[in-house]
């Protein structure tokens, strides 16, 4: 769907707007309450988390190999994938080798990124979601709207209708009863579980182990009940020590849902040992790149790899809570999606999401690992119009808007030449009435006037500019 059309559609959906507003404000309050009441040094922990991730990223090659070595010692079978297609093919080959056509999945953004469900469907296989939000989304053949709470755009009445239509359940709206319906539905699937799939919140290099965080217990079912377990993870999920992982988990759960600690923390150290009663007999881990090494090599964009997928940037984003995740038309919505989607999937395919930002900076303020999201979005906008010196993957295919390029080039010149800027600001006063009367018809400006009011130019503008610069003019 055309980008503008889908944004307009979401803006004109009052039920979606209400659902998102209620959910986002609740998540904001939960986070603020928990960080103020349960943490004495939240800002200090953020700084420690930032340094922890940077430490690993600065030696990522060595840490990933260290993880591989220790994981193999623990009994893992380690696979390497360059991109999503290779990762999907590996999952398919393992399932085919075991003679299985159905896999049960814990919620994992990695599998969403590589398009695993669709890939397996084309091969005649089935990937069944087990996370409640993902189950709801899969029942109606929809896409997740949020990276932590994928069905947050649906209220309990809408979910009751979905369960009634798709599962034949009685119409209910009580959350306890809705959970019971989902539990009964999934229990039948778990009884037949032979192969499970998870992601990984953190891969601990020195332990060769995977740390999984979840709230529903479905993840624990997926990684303890089947005979075969496959974990699919991006290489940036590697951290150095278990202490580093613990620090980041302490930042993750308050930022994601406003909890002090998640209901389930699973640390998987490989297949079951002799004498153990549960756990898979065979463990595979697929480590994939998908342009992460390109991001790592970029001095302006590598910080995005610190992301711990908490979703707090979208919880506080004033744009996201108006238009929802589907408007971004990408696996990753919100501010973090604007930063990583153009780099993972190509700037030419996702340059339009860069317009879904007011540069208010709230995302940067709340990010638990201090990713300068707003600043990165601004730099990607620069690359989008062809002014960057080292643009990301796919930039060579971006079609540049001639008017936009000309305007930004002119503004850059004016903004870096004080005399020109002051003269231009003074001259703008003469066009004040014309612009306000005809702006809705002029190229480029009409896009602004469609959604915003233009401020009034006045004679105090030059005076204010001069004061800021410390210069007074007669």
PDB file of N, CA and C in Angstrom, residues 183-193:
ATOM      1  N   UNK A 183      -4.883 -20.575  26.394  1.00  0.00           N
ATOM      2  CA  UNK A 183      -4.106 -21.635  27.045  1.00  0.00           C
ATOM      3  C   UNK A 183      -4.588 -23.016  26.594  1.00  0.00           C
ATOM      4  N   UNK A 184      -5.907 -23.200  26.563  1.00  0.00           N
ATOM      5  CA  UNK A 184      -6.461 -24.490  26.127  1.00  0.00           C
ATOM      6  C   UNK A 184      -6.107 -24.774  24.670  1.00  0.00           C
ATOM      7  N   UNK A 185      -6.162 -23.728  23.848  1.00  0.00           N
ATOM      8  CA  UNK A 185      -5.835 -23.883  22.434  1.00  0.00           C
ATOM      9  C   UNK A 185      -4.379 -24.295  22.252  1.00  0.00           C
ATOM     10  N   UNK A 186      -3.461 -23.619  22.983  1.00  0.00           N
ATOM     11  CA  UNK A 186      -2.047 -23.893  22.824  1.00  0.00           C
ATOM     12  C   UNK A 186      -1.629 -25.204  23.480  1.00  0.00           C
ATOM     13  N   UNK A 187      -2.326 -25.594  24.521  1.00  0.00           N
ATOM     14  CA  UNK A 187      -1.953 -26.839  25.215  1.00  0.00           C
ATOM     15  C   UNK A 187      -2.021 -28.035  24.261  1.00  0.00           C
ATOM     16  N   UNK A 188      -3.021 -28.033  23.400  1.00  0.00           N
ATOM     17  CA  UNK A 188      -3.140 -29.122  22.440  1.00  0.00           C
ATOM     18  C   UNK A 188      -1.967 -29.133  21.460  1.00  0.00           C
ATOM     19  N   UNK A 189      -1.475 -27.952  21.135  1.00  0.00           N
ATOM     20  CA  UNK A 189      -0.326 -27.868  20.230  1.00  0.00           C
ATOM     21  C   UNK A 189       0.946 -28.356  20.923  1.00  0.00           C
ATOM     22  N   UNK A 190       1.103 -27.987  22.193  1.00  0.00           N
ATOM     23  CA  UNK A 190       2.302 -28.381  22.925  1.00  0.00           C
ATOM     24  C   UNK A 190       2.366 -29.892  23.146  1.00  0.00           C
ATOM     25  N   UNK A 191       1.216 -30.535  23.226  1.00  0.00           N
ATOM     26  CA  UNK A 191       1.200 -31.986  23.435  1.00  0.00           C
ATOM     27  C   UNK A 191       1.867 -32.731  22.276  1.00  0.00           C
ATOM     28  N   UNK A 192       1.841 -32.114  21.099  1.00  0.00           N
ATOM     29  CA  UNK A 192       2.408 -32.757  19.909  1.00  0.00           C
ATOM     30  C   UNK A 192       3.778 -32.187  19.539  1.00  0.00           C
ATOM     31  N   UNK A 193       4.336 -31.368  20.414  1.00  0.00           N
ATOM     32  CA  UNK A 193       5.559 -30.629  20.105  1.00  0.00           C
ATOM     33  C   UNK A 193       6.774 -31.557  19.955  1.00  0.00           C
TER      34      UNK A 193
END
